[in-house]
XYZ file of C-alpha atoms in Angstrom:
459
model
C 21.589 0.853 -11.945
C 22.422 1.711 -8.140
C 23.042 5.010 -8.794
C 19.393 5.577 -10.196
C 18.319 4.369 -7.171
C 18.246 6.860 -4.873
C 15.490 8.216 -2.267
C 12.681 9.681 -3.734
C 12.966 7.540 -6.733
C 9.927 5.913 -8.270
C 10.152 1.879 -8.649
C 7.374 -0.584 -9.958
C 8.095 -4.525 -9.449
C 7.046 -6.517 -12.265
C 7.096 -10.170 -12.239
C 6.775 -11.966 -16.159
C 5.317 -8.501 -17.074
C 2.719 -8.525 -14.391
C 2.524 -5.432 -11.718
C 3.170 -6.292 -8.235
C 3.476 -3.847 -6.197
C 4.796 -0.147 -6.866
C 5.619 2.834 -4.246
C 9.144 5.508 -3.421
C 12.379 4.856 -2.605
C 12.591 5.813 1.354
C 15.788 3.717 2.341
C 18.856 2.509 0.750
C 21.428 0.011 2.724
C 25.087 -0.371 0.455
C 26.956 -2.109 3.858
C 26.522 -5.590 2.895
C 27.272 -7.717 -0.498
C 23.902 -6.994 -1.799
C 22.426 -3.676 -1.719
C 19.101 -3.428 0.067
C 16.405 -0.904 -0.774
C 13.252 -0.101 1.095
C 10.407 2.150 -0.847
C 7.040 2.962 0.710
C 4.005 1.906 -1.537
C 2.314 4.073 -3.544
C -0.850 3.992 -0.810
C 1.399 6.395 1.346
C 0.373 9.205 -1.439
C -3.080 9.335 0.474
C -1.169 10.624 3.666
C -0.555 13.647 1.359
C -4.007 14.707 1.147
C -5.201 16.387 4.898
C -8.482 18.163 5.300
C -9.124 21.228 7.018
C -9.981 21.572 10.424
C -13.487 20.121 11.973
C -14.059 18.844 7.878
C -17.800 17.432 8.210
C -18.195 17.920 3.884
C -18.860 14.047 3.381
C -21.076 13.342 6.202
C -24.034 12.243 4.763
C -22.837 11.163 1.146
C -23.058 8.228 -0.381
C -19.746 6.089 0.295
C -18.552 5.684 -3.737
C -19.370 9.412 -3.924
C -16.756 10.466 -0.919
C -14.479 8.339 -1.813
C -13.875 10.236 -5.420
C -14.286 13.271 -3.434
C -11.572 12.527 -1.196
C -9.246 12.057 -4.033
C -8.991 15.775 -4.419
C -6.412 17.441 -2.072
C -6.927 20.586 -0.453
C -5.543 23.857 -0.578
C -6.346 26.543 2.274
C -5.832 29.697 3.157
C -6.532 32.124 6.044
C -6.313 35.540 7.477
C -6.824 35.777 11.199
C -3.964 38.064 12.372
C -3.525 42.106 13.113
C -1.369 42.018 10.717
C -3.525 40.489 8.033
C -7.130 42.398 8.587
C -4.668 45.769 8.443
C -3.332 44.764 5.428
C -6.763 43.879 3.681
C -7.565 45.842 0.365
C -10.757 47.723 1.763
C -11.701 48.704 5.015
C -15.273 50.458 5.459
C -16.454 51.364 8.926
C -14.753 48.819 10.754
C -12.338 48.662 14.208
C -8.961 46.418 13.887
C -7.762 48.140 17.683
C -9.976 48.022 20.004
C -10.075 44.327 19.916
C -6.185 43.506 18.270
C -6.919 40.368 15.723
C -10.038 40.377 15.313
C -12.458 43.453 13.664
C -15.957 44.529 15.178
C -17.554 47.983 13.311
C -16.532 51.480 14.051
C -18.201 53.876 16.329
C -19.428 57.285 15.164
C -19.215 60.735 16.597
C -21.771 59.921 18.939
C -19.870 56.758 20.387
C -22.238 54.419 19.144
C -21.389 51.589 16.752
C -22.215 51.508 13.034
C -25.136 50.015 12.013
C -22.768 48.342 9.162
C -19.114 48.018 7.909
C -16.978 45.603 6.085
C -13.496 44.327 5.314
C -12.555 42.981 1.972
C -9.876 40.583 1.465
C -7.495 39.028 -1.343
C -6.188 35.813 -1.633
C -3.984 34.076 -4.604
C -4.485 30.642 -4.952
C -2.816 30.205 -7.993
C -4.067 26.864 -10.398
C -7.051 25.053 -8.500
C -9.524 22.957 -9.831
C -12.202 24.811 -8.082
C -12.963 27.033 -4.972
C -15.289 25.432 -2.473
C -16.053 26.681 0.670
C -15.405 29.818 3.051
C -15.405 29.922 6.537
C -15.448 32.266 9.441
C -15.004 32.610 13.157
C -17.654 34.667 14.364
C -19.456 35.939 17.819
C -22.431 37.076 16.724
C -26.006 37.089 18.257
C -30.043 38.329 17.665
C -28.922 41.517 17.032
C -26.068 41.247 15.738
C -25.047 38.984 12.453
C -22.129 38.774 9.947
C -22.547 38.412 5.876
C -20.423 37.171 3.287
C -19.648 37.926 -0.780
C -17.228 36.797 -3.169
C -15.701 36.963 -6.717
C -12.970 35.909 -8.451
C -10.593 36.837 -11.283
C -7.723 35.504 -13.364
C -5.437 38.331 -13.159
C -6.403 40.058 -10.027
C -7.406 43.564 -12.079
C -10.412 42.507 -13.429
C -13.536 41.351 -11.246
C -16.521 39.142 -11.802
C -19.173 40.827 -10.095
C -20.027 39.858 -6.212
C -22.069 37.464 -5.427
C -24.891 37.638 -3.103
C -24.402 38.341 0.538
C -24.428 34.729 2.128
C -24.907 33.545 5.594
C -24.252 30.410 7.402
C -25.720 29.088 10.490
C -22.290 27.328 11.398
C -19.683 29.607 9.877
C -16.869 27.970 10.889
C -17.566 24.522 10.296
C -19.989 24.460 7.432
C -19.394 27.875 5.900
C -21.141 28.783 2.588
C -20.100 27.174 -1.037
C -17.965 29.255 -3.161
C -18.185 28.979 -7.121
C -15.627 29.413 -9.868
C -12.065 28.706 -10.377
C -10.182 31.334 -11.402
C -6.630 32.048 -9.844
C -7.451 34.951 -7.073
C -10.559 35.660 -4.949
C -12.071 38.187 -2.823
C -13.877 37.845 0.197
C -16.354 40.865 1.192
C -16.797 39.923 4.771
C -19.922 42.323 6.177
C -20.781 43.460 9.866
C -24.323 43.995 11.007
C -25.985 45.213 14.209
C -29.620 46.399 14.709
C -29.142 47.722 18.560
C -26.689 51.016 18.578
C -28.248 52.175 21.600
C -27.326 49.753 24.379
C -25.675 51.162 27.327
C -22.374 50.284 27.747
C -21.013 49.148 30.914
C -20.716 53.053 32.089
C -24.120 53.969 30.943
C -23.063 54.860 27.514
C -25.023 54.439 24.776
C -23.118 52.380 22.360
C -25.515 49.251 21.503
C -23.548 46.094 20.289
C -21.254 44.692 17.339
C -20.511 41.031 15.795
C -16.663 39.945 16.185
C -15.219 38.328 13.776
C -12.078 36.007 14.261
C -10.920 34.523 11.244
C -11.530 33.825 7.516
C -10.352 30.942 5.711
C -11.613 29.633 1.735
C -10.756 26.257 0.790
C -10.119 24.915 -2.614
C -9.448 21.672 -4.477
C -6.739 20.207 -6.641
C -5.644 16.964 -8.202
C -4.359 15.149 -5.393
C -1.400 12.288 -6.063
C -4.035 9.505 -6.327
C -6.463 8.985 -9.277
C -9.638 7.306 -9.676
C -8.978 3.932 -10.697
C -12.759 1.570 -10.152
C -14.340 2.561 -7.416
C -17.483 0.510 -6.577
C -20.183 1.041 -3.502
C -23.713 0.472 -3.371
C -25.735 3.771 -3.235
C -27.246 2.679 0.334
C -24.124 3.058 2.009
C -23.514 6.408 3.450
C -21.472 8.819 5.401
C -22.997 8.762 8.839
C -24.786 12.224 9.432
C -26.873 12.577 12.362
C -27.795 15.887 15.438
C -27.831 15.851 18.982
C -31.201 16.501 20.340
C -29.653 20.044 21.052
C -30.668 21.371 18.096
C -28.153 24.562 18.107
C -25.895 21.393 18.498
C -24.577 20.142 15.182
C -22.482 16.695 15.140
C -21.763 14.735 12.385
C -19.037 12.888 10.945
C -16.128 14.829 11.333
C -12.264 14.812 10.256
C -9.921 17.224 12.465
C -6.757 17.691 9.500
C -6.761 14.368 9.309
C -5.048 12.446 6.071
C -7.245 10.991 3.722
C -5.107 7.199 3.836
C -6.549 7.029 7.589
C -9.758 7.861 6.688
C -9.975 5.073 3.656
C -9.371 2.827 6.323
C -11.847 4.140 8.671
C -14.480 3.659 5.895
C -13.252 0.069 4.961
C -13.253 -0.729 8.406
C -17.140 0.554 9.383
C -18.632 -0.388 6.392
C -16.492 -3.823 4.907
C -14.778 -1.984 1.842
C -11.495 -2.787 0.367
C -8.899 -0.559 -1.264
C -5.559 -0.699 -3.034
C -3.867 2.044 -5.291
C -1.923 0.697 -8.454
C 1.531 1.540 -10.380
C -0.435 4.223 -12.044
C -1.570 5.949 -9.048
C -5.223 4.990 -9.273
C -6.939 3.978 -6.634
C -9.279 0.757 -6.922
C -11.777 0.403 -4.064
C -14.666 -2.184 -3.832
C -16.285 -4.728 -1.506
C -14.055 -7.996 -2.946
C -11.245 -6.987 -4.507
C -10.021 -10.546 -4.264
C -10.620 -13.935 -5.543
C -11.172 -17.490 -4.827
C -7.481 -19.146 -5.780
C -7.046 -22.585 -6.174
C -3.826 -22.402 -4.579
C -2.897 -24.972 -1.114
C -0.081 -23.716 0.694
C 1.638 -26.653 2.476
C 3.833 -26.496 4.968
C 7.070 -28.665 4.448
C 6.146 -29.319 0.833
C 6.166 -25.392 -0.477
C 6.423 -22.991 2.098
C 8.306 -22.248 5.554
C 5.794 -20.825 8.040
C 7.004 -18.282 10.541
C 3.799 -17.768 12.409
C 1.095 -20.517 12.853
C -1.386 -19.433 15.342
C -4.669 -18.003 16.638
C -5.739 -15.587 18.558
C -8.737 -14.833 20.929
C -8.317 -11.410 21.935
C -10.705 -9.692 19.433
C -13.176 -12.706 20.385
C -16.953 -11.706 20.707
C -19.543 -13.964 20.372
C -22.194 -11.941 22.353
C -22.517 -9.183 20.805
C -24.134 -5.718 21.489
C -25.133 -3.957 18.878
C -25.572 0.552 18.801
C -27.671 1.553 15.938
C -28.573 5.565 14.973
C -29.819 7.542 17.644
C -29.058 8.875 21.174
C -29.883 7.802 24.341
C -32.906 6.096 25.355
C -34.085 6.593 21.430
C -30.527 4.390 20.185
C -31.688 1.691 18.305
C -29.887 -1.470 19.639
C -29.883 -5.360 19.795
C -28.099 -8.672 20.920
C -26.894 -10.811 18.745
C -25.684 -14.112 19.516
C -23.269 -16.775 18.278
C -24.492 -20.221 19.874
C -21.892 -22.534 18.361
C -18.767 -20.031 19.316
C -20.490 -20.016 23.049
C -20.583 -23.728 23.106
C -16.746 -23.842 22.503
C -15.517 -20.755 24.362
C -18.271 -19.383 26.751
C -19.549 -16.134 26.369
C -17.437 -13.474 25.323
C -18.856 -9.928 25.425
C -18.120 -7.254 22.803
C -19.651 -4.549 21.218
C -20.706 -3.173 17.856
C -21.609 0.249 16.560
C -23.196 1.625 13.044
C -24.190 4.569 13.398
C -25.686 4.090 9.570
C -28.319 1.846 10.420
C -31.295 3.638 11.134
C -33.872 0.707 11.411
C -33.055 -2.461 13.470
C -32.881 -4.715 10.577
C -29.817 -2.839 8.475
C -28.429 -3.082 12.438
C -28.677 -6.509 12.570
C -27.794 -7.339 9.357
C -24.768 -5.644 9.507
C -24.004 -6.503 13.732
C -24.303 -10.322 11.668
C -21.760 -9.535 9.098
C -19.263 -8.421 12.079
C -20.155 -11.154 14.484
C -19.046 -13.764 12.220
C -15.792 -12.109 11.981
C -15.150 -12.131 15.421
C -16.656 -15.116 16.628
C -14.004 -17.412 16.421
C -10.634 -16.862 16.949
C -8.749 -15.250 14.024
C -6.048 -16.912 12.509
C -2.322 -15.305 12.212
C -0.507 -16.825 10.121
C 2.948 -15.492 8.564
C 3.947 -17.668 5.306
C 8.076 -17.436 4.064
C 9.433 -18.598 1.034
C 6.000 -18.858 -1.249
C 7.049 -20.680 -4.158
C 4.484 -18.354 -5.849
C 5.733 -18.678 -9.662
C 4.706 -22.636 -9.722
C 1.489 -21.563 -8.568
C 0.159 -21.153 -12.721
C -2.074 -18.049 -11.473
C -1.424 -14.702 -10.010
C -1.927 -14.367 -6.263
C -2.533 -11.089 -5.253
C -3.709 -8.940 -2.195
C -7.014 -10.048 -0.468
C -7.048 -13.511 -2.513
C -8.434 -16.196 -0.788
C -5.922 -19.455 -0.691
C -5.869 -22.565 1.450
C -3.306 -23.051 4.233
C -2.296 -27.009 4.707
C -0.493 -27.772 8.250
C 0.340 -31.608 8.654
C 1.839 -31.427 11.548
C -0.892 -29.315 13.414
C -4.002 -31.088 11.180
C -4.682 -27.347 10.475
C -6.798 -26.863 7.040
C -7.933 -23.346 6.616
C -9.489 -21.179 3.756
C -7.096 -17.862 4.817
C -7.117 -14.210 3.278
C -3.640 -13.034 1.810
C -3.710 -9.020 4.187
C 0.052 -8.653 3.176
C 2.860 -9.338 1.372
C 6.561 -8.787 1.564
C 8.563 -9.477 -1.669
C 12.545 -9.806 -1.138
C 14.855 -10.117 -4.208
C 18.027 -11.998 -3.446
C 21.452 -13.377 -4.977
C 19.266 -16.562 -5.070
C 15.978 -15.188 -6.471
C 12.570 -13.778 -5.439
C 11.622 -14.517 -1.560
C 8.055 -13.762 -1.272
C 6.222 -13.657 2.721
C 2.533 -13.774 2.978
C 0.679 -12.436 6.274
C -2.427 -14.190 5.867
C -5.802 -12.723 7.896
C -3.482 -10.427 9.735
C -0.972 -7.605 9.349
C 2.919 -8.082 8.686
C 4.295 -4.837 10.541
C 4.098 -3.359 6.964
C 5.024 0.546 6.546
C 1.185 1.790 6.345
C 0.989 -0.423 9.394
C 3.659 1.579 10.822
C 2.023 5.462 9.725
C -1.306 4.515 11.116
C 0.671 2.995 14.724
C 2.104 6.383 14.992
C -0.851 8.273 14.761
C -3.895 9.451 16.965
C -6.571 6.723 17.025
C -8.745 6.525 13.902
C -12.048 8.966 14.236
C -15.078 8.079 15.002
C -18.651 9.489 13.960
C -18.510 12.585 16.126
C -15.324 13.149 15.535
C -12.362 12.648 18.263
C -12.649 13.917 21.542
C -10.822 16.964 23.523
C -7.604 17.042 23.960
């Protein structure tokens, strides 16, 4: 079989017929007596999927709903250059010099500017699912304003008919929806200005023009990850929210970031779950695990590696940021009496942007205190004799850890799991309530921190 086995190569680890865990090749080591392979799981598809710049689409949506949503991958296109607006299929009345990559209308005899032009451009997007939004980089003002129209066609010679002129108030972040799915689209992009008379800065009448940048359109496709089950309660949304500068819009916002890092941004603000199967469905939900009647004891069935806890996520007073800015944020204290007994008081904080009165805020500032008001356990489990166990253990299952020498007893979550086939059999590790340095570990470590409602800051 090793020469099957090569990078790139799909594998799916059974055990008595039962899934385990599935993923890619990435790594194979021939130097010792037994050959070694590493694969990446099959979760790593999500890092495939990257949205477009400043992508606010979900904010606002119900949680199950985004999640589906995000399962669809992306593919963009844009024309921004010299080189492109010279090479569009129409030109009417517009300047591409005067300003070199970016068009503003045409003046007339008289040196004023037109009162209107466009610029029509064709793109091939070959098999999509759907189209979905176009953008624009603009400078526009009263006077002056920018329109949009599209159609589409399957063989680029004949044309649905053009839609209606659209307009957006944040062109380049929200755009306007696009319809239809057909293989190639064109983008009517119209200039407007009602002044032409304006003196120029030599006392020429000339009035004023819109600029415009950039266009990009954005469609979908099946992405590498299916729907599998994916369960949230209607009241849980995308946090959406404005500044109190109205011409300010902020919501929550993704800057090309892949869609694996923001699953885990919504498990972690909002206590979701997720795992994607053999199959390449995903399965998301509040508990994917269950109660197992399983002990692990050390000495009598396991080897433990780590055995420990650790204070330094400890809170257990804890200030709580609902909706709003300002003076108008909703907020609270919550406190955790018996952890402040033990420890003293240990100050953290806790935002949700979501909660919008101050009982979701403290329900849900209670449902993270409790997490962090005792220290969290790290333990790191080796040689899991997990086929005398007589049920399946799997990936957020809840088990009980037995220490005799420490007098430890805890009810522990199972966050990882490292399987190692050897001469002698199946070696199975457990990372219970924390992280092994696992690979998705490892892509999230290497990134930018995860975003935040408003998105990330400034570089």
């Amino acid at each position: 079989m090793a020469p099957l086995l090569t990078y790139g190569t799909r594998c799916i680890l059974r055990r008595e017929g039962v899934e385990r865990v599935a993923g890619t090749i990435t790594r194979r080591d021939v130097s010792g007596q037994v050959m070694r392979i590493e694969c990446i799981t099959d979760e790593a598809l999500l890092r495939d999927i990257v949205t477009p710049a400043d992508w606010n689409y979900w904010a606002g949506w119900e949680l199950g709903d985004a999640v589906r949503d995000l399962l669809m991958d992306f593919e963009i296109q844009a024309r921004n250059t010299l080189e492109d607006w010279v090479a569009a299929i129409e030109k009417v009345d517009v300047d591409l010099t005067t300003m070199p990559g970016k068009v503003v209308l045409a003046k007339g005899s008289t040196g004023r500017y037109k009162s209107h032009g466009y610029i029509t451009l064709q793109f091939d997007f070959g098999q999509i699912s759907r189209y979905q939004m176009l953008r624009w980089s603009e400078d526009v003002g009263e006077q002056v304003r920018i329109k949009a129209q599209f159609r589409t066609s399957a063989d680029g010679t004949s044309w649905g008919a053009w839609s209606q002129e659209l307009q957006s108030v944040f062109p380049s972040e929200d755009g306007v929806a696009l319809t239809g799915n057909e293989r190639h689209i064109q983008v009517k992009m119209h200039l407007y200005t009602d002044n032409t008379s304006e003196k120029d800065a030599n006392g020429v009448p000339t009035g004023y023009t819109p600029v415009l940048s950039g266009v990009e359109v954005i469609a979908r496709k099946p992405g590498p990850v299916t729907e599998g089950v994916i369960e949230a309660t209607p009241d849980v949304t995308i946090p959406a929210y404005r500044s109190e500068n109205e011409d300010q819009k902020e919501t929550y916002s993704f800057n090309r970031e892949n869609a694996l890092r923001i699953l885990q941004t919504w498990c972690e603000d909002h206590g979701y779950e997720f795992r994607v199967d053999g199959q390449r469905r995903l399965y998301f939900g509040k508990d994917l695990g269950a109660v197992r009647q399983v002990v692990l004891r050390r000495t009598t069935n396991m080897d433990v590696k780590s055995l420990g806890d650790s204070a330094d996520k400890l809170a257990n007073v804890l200030h709580c940021y609902g909706a709003g800015d300002g003076p108008a944020q909703i907020r609270t204290i919550l406190r955790d009496q018996d952890s402040i007994d033990v420890y003293g008081e240990r100050l953290g904080t806790f935002d949700d942007s979501s909660a919008d009165t101050l009982e979701k805020l403290i329900e849900s500032g209670n449902k993270h205190l409790a997490k962090v008001a005792q220290p969290e356990p790290q333990f790191v489990a080796h040689h899991v004799p997990v086929h005398e166990f007589g049920e399946d253990i799997q990936l957020y299952d809840t088990v009980t850890v037995v220490d005799p020498k420490s007098g430890l007893v805890a009810s522990v979550r199972i966050l990882d799991e490292e399987r190692q086939l050897t001469t002698s059999g199946e070696e199975v590790s457990l990372g219970l309530n924390c992280d092994l340095d696992n690979i998705i570990e490892r892509i999230v470590k290497g990134r930018l921190p995860r975003p935040r409602p408003g998105g990330l800051p400034p570089e």
